[in-house]
Short mmCIF file of C-alpha atoms in Angstrom, two decimals:
data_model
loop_
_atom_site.label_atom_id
_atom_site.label_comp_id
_atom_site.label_asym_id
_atom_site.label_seq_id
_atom_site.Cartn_x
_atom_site.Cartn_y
_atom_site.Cartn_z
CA UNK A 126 -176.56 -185.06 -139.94
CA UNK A 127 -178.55 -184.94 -143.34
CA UNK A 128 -182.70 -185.20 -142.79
CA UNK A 129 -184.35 -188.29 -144.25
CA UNK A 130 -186.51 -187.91 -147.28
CA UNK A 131 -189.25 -188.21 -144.72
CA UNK A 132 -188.23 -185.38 -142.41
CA UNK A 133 -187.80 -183.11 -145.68
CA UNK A 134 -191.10 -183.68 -146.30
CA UNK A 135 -192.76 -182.99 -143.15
CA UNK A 136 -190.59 -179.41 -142.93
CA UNK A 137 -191.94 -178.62 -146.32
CA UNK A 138 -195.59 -179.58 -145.46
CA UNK A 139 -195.25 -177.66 -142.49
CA UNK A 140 -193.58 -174.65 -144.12
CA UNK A 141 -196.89 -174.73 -146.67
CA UNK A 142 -199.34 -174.70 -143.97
CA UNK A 143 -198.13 -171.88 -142.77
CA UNK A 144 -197.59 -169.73 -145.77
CA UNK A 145 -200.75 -171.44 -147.66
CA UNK A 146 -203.42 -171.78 -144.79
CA UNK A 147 -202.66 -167.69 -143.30
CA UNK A 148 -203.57 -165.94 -146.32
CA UNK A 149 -207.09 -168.14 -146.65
CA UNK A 150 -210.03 -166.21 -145.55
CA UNK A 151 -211.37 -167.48 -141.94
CA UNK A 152 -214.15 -169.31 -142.76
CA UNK A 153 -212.30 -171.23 -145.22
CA UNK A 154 -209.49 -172.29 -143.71
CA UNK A 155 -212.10 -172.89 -140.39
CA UNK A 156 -213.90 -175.45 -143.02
CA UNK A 157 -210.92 -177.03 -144.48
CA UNK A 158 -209.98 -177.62 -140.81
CA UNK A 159 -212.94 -179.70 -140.13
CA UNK A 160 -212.96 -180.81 -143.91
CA UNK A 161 -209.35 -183.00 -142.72
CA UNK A 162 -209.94 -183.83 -138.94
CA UNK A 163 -213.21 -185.85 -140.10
CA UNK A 164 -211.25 -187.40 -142.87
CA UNK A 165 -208.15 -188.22 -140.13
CA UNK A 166 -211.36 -189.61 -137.95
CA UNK A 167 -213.28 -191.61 -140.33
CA UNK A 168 -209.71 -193.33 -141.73
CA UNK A 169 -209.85 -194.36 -137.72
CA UNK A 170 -205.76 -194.57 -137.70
CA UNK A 171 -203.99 -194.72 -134.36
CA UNK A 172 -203.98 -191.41 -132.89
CA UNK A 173 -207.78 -191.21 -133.15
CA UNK A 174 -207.67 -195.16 -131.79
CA UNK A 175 -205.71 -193.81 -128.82
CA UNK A 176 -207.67 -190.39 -128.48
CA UNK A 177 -210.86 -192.39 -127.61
CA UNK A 178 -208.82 -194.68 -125.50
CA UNK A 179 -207.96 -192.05 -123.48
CA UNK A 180 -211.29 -190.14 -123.22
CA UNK A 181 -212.42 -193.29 -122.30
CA UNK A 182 -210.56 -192.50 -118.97
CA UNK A 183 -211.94 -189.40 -118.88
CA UNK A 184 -215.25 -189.81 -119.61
CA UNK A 185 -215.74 -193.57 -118.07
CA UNK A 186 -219.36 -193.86 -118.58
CA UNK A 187 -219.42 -193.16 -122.07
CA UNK A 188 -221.00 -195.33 -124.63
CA UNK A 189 -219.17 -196.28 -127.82
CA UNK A 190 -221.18 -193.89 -129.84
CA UNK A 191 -220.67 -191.28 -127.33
CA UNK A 192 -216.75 -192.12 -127.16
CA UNK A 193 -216.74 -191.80 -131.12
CA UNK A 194 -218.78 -188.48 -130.53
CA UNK A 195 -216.34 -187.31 -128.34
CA UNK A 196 -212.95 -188.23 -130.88
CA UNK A 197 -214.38 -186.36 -133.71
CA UNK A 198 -214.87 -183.72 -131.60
CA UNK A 199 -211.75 -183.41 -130.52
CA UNK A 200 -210.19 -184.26 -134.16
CA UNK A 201 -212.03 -181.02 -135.12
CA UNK A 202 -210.44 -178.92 -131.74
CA UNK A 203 -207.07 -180.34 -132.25
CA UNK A 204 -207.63 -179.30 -136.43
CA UNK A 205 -209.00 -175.97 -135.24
CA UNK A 206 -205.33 -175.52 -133.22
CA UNK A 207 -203.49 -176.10 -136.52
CA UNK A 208 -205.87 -173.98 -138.63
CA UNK A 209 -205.52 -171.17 -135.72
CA UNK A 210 -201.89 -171.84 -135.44
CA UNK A 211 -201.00 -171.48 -139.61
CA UNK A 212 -202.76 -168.04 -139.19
CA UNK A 213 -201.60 -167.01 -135.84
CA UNK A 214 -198.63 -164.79 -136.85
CA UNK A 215 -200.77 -162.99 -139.10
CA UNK A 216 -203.44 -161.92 -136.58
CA UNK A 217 -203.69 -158.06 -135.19
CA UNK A 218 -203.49 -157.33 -131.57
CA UNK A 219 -206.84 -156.78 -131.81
CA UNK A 220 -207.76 -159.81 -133.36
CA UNK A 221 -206.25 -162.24 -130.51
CA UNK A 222 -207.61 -159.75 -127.48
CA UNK A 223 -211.22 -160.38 -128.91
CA UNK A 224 -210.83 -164.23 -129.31
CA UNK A 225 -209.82 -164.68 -125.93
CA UNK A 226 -211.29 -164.64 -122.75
CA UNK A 227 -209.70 -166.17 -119.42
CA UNK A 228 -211.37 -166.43 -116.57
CA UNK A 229 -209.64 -165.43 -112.90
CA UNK A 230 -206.97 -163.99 -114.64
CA UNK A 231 -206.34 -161.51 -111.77
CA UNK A 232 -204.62 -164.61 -110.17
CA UNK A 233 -202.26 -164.23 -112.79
CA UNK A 234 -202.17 -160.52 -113.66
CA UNK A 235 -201.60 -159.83 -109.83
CA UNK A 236 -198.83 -162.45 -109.50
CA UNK A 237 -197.29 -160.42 -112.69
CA UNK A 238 -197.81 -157.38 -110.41
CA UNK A 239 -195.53 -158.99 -107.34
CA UNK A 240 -192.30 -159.19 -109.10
CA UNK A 241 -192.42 -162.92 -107.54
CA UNK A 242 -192.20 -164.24 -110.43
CA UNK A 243 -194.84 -167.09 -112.16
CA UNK A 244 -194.71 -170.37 -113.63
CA UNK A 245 -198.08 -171.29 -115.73
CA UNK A 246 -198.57 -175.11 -115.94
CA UNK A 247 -200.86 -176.19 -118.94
CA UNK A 248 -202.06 -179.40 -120.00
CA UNK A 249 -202.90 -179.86 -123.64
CA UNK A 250 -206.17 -178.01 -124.15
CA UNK A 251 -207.26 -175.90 -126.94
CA UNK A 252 -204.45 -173.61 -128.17
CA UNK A 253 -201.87 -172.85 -125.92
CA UNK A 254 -200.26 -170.82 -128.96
CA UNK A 255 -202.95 -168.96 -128.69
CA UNK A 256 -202.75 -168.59 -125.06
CA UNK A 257 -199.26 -167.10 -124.98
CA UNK A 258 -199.62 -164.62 -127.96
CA UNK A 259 -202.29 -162.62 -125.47
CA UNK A 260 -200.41 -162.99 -122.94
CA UNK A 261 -197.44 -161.21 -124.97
CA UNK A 262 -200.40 -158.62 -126.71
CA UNK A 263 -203.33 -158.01 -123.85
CA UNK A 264 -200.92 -158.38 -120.75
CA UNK A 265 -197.91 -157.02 -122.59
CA UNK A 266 -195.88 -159.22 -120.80
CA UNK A 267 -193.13 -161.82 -122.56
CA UNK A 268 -192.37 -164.85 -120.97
CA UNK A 269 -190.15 -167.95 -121.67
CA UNK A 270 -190.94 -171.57 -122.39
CA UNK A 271 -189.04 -174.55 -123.69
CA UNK A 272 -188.91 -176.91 -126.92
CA UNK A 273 -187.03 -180.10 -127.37
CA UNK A 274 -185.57 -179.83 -131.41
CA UNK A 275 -186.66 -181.38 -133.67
CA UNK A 276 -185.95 -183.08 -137.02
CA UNK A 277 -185.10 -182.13 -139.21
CA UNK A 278 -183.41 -178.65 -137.92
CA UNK A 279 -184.92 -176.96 -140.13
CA UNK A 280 -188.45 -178.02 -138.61
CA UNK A 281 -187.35 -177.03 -135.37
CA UNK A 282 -185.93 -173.41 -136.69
CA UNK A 283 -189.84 -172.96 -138.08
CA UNK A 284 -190.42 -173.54 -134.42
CA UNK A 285 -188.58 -171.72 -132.75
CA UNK A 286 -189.56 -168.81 -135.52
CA UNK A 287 -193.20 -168.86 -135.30
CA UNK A 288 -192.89 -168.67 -131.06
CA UNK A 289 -190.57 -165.88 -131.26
CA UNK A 290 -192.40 -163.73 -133.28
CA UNK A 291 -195.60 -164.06 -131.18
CA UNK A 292 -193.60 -162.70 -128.48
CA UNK A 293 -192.18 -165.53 -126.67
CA UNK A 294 -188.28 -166.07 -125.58
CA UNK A 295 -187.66 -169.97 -127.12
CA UNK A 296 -185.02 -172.40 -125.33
CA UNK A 297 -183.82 -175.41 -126.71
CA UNK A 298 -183.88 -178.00 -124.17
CA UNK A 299 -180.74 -179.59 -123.85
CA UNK A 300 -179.39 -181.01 -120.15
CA UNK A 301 -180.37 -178.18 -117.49
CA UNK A 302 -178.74 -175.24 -118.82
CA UNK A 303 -182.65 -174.63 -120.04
CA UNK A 304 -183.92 -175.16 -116.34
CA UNK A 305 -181.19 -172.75 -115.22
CA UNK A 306 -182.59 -169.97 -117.63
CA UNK A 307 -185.73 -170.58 -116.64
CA UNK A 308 -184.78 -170.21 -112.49
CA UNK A 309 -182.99 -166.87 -113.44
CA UNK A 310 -185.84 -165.36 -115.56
CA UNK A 311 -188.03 -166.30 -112.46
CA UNK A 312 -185.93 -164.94 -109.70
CA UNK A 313 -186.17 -161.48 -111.90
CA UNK A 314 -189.74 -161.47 -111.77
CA UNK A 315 -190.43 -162.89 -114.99
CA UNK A 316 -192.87 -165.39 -116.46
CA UNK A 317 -192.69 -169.39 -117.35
CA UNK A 318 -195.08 -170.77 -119.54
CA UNK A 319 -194.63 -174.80 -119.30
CA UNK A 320 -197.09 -177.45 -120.72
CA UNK A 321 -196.98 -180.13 -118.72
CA UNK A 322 -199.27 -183.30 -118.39
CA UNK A 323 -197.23 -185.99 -120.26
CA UNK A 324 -193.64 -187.23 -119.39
CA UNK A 325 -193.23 -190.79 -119.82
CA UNK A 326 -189.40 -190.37 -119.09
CA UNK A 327 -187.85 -192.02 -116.32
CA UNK A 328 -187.64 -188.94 -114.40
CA UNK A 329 -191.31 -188.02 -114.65
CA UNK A 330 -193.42 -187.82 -111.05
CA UNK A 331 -195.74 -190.11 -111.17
CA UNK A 332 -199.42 -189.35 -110.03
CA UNK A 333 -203.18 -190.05 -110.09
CA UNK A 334 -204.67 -188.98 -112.89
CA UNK A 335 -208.29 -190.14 -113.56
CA UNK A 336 -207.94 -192.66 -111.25
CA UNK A 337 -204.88 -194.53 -112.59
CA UNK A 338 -201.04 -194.04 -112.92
CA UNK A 339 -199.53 -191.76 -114.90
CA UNK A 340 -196.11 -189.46 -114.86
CA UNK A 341 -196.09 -185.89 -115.53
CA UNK A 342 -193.42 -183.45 -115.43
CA UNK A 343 -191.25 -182.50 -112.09
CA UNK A 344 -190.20 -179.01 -113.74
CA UNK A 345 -192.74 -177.07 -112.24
CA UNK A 346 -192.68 -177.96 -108.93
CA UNK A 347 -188.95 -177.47 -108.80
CA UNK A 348 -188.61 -174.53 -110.40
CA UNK A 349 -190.91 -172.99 -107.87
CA UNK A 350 -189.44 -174.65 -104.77
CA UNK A 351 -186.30 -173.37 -105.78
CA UNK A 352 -186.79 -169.77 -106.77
CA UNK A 353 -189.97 -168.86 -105.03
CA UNK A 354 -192.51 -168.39 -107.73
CA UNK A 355 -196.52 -168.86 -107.69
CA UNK A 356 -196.93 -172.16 -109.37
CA UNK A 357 -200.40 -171.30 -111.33
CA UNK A 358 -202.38 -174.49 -113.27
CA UNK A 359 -204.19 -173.06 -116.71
CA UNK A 360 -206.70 -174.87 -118.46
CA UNK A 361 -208.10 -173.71 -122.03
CA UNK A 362 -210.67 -174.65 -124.06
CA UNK A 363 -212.91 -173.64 -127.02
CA UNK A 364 -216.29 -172.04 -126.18
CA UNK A 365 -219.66 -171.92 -128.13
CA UNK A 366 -218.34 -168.69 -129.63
CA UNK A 367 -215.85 -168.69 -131.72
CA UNK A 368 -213.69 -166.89 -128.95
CA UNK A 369 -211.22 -169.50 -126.71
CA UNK A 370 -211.69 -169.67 -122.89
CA UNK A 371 -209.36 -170.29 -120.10
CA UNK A 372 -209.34 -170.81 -116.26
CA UNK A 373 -206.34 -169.43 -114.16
CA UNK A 374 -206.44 -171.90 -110.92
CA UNK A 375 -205.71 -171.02 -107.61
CA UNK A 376 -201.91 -171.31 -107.05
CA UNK A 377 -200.34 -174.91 -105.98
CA UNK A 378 -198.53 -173.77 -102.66
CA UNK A 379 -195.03 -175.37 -101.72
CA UNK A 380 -195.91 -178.15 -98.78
CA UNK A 381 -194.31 -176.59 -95.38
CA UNK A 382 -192.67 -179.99 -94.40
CA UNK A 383 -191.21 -182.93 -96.54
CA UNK A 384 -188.33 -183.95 -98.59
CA UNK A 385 -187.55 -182.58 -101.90
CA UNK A 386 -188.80 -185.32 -103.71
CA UNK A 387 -192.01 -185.73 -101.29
CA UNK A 388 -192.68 -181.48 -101.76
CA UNK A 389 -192.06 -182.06 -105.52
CA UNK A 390 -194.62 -185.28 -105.83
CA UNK A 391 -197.09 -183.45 -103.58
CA UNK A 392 -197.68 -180.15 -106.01
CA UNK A 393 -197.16 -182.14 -109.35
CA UNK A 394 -200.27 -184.22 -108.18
CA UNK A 395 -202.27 -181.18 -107.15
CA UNK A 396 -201.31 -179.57 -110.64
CA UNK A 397 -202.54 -182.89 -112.28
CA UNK A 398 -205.97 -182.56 -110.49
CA UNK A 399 -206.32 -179.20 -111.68
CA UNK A 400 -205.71 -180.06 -115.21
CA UNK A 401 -208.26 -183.27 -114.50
CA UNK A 402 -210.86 -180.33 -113.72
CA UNK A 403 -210.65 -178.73 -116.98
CA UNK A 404 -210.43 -181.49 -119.08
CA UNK A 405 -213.38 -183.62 -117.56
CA UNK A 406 -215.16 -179.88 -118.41
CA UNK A 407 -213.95 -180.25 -121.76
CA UNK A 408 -212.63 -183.61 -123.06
CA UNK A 409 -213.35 -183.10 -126.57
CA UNK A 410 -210.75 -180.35 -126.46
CA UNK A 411 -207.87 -182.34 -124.85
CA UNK A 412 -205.44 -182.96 -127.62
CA UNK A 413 -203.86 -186.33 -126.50
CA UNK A 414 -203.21 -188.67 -129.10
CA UNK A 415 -200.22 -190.69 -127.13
CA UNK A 416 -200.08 -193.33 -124.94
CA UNK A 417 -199.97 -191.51 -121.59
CA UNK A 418 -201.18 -194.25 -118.79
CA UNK A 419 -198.65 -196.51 -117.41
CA UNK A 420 -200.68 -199.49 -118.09
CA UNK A 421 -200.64 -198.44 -122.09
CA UNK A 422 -196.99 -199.06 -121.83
CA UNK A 423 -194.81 -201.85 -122.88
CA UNK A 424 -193.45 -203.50 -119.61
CA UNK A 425 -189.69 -203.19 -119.68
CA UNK A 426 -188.99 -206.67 -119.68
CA UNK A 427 -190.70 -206.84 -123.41
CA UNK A 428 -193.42 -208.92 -122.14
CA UNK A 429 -196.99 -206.83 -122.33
CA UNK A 430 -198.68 -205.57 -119.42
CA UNK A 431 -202.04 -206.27 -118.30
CA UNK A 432 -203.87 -204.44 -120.85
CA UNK A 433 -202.26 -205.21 -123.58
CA UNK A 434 -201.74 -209.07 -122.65
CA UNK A 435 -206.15 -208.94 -122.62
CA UNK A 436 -206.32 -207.08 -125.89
CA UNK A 437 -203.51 -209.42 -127.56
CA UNK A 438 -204.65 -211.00 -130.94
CA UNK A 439 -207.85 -208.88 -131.25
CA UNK A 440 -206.18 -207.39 -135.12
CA UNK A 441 -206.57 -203.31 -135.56
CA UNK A 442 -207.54 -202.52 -131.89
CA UNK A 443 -204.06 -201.90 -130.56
CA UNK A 444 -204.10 -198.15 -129.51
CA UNK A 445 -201.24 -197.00 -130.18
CA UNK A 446 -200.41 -193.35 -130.25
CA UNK A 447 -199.11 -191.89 -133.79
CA UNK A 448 -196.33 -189.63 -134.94
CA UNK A 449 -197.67 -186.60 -132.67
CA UNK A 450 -195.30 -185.12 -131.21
CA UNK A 451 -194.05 -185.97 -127.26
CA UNK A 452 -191.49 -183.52 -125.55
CA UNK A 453 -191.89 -184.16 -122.08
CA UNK A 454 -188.62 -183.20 -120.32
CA UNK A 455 -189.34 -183.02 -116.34
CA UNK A 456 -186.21 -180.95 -115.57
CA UNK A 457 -187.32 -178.81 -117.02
CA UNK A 458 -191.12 -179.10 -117.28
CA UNK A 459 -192.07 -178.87 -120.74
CA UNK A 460 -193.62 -181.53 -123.32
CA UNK A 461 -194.11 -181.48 -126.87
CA UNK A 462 -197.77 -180.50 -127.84
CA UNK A 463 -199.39 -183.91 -130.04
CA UNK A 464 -198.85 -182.20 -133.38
CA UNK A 465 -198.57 -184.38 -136.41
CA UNK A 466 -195.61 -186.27 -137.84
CA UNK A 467 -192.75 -185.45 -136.35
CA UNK A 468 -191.62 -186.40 -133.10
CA UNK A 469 -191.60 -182.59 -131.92
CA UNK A 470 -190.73 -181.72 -128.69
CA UNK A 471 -193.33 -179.87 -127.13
CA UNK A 472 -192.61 -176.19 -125.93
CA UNK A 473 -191.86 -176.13 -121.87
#
C-alpha cells in the first residue's frame, strides 16, 4: 500500500534528524533540543495538554504553576531523548559507558550470570535507547525487544535500523510468533528488554496505578511464568549531570498459588508499582503524552465518561493525547515509546 503524503513526510523528517542532528556538536544540538520542546510547550497543543494531565496524577498536590513547571520539564527530557537518540549511533563505547550510571545493577548483571534468563520491564523514562545500547557496550550482552511497524514502511525500516545497529535483535510484532521468539531466546539464557506501562488494548491487565485504573501489558508476566525468567522492573531518568541514571528493582517473583490469569494480574500490578516509584522520583522525565487512565477514555457506548461528561463544553481543555506514538501489545509486552507523529509502535 502506497504512504500518504503525510507519512512521506514524517519518514523524511525523521530520516533528517538523524543524519542532520548527529553530526551537530553536543552543546548545540543539546540547545536546539530545548530551543523546540519550549516552543512545542508554549504552543500548549495536546500532548503537552495531556502531559500535565497526567502528572497531575502523579504529582496530585501540585499547583497549576507547578504542573506547568513540571510539563516543560518534561518537554525538555522527552526533547533531550530525541536529541540523544539522532546522535546515538554515532556515539563511542566510551561515550555511552560514561553517560550512564545504573544503580543495583548486580540484580541484573547476576541474573545475566544464571543462564535463567531475564526480562527487563521499563516504563517510559528518560532514554530507554540509551539504556539498551550499554547494555549491548558495558555488559556486552545483546538482547531482544519488540516494535509494532509502522507507516509508512519505510519509517519502520529506519526503526528497525537504528535498534539493530546499537546492538539489539528487532521483532516485528505480528500475532505471537514475536512472543514465541521471545520465550525461546529466554529459555537459552538470553535477555528481553520490554517497555511496558501503557496498553489500552482489550487484552491489557488492568491495575492501580496512582490510585486509579489503568491497563498495562500482560507480556511480562507471561513470558516469565512460562519460561522461568527473573522478571526485573527498570526505571531511568536524567540526573543533575549530564550522565542518565537508572534503578534495577528487586525481581517481581511468580505468586506460588493462583490461576494464570490471577498469577499474571498479581506481578503486572507489582511491576506497575515499581514503575510508580521511579516516576513519582522523577515525573518530569516520564514521557507520556497519551491518554493512559481508563477514565480519559471514550466509554464504548460513544457516550463520555465521567470526566469528560464534567469537562464537556469548556473549548481547548480537552486533553487529548497527540500523534505520539502507542504500541502497546500485551502478548507480547511491548508499547510504542510517545515519539512524535506517527503512530509508532513502541519497541517490546
Amino acid at each position: 500500500m502506497s504512504s500518504t503524503p503525510g507519512e512521506r513526510l514524517t519518514d523524511s523528517l525523521y530520516g533528517l534528524g538523524w543524519a542532520g542532528v548527529r553530526r551537530l556538536p553536543e552543546p548545540v544540538a543539546a540547545a536546539l533540543g530545548r530551543s523546540i520542546a519550549d516552543t512545542v510547550w508554549r504552543q500548549r497543543g495536546k500532548g503537552v495538554r495531556q502531559l500535565e494531565a497526567n502528572l497531575a496524577r502523579v504529582v496530585p498536590a501540585a499547583s497549576s504553576e507547578r504542573l506547568r513547571q513540571l510539563s516543560q520539564a518534561g518537554m525538555r527530557s522527552y526533547l533531550r531523548y530525541w536529541m540523544e537518540s539522532f546522535r546515538l549511533p554515532a556515539w563511542r563505547e566510551r561515550h555511552i559507558r560514561d553517560n550512564v550510571h545504573i544503580h543495583e545493577l548486580h540484580r541484573l548483571t547476576d541474573g545475566i550470570a544464571s543462564d535463567r534468563g531475564v526480562i527487563l520491564a521499563l516504563p517510559h523514562l528518560a532514554n530507554w535507547d540509551l539504556a539498551g545500547a550499554y547494555v549491548t557496550t558495558a555488559l556486552k550482552t545483546p538482547f531482544s525487544t519488540v516494535v509494532e511497524r509502522l507507516k509508512p514502511e519505510s519509517l519502520f525500516d529506519r526503526f528497525v535500523a537504528y535498534r539493530e545497529g546499537l546492538g539489539m535483535e528487532v521483532l516485528p510484532h505480528s500475532g505471537g510468533s514475536a512472543f514465541g521468539t521471545l520465550a525461546r531466546r529466554l529459555r537459552d539464557g538470553g535477555l528481553v528488554c520490554l517497555v511496558a506501562d501503557r496498553d489500552l488494548s482489550s487484552s491489557g491487565v488492568e491495575v492501580t496505578f496512582f490510585g486509579e485504573r489503568t491497563r498495562m501489558p500482560a507480556g511480562p508476566a507471561l513470558l516469565a511464568q512460562q519460561t522461568g525468567a527473573l522478571l526485573l522492573p527498570v526505571t531511568l531518568w536524567y540526573g543533575e549531570s549530564p550522565r542518565m541514571e537508572g534503578r534495577v528493582h528487586p525481581p517481581v517473583e511468580v505468586p506460588a498459588q493462583g490461576t494464570r490469569e490471577e498469577k499474571t494480574a498479581a506481578m503486572t500490578q507489582a511491576v506497575a508499582e515499581r514503575f510508580e516509584e521511579g516516576i513519582a522520583d522523577h515525573p518530569e522525565d516520564w514521557h507520556m503524552l497519551q491518554r493512559l487512565w481508563l477514565a480519559d477514555l471514550p466509554r464504548r457506548d460513544g457516550a463520555p465518561n465521567g470526566k469528560e461528561a464534567a469537562k464537556a463544553g469548556t473549548a481547548g481543555n480537552e486533553t487529548v493525547g497527540n500523534g505520539t506514538a502507542d504500541n502497546g501489545t500485551a502478548a507480547s509486552g511491548t508499547s510504542g515509546r510517545p515519539h512524535t507523529a506517527p503512530e509508532e509502535e513502541r519497541e517490546a
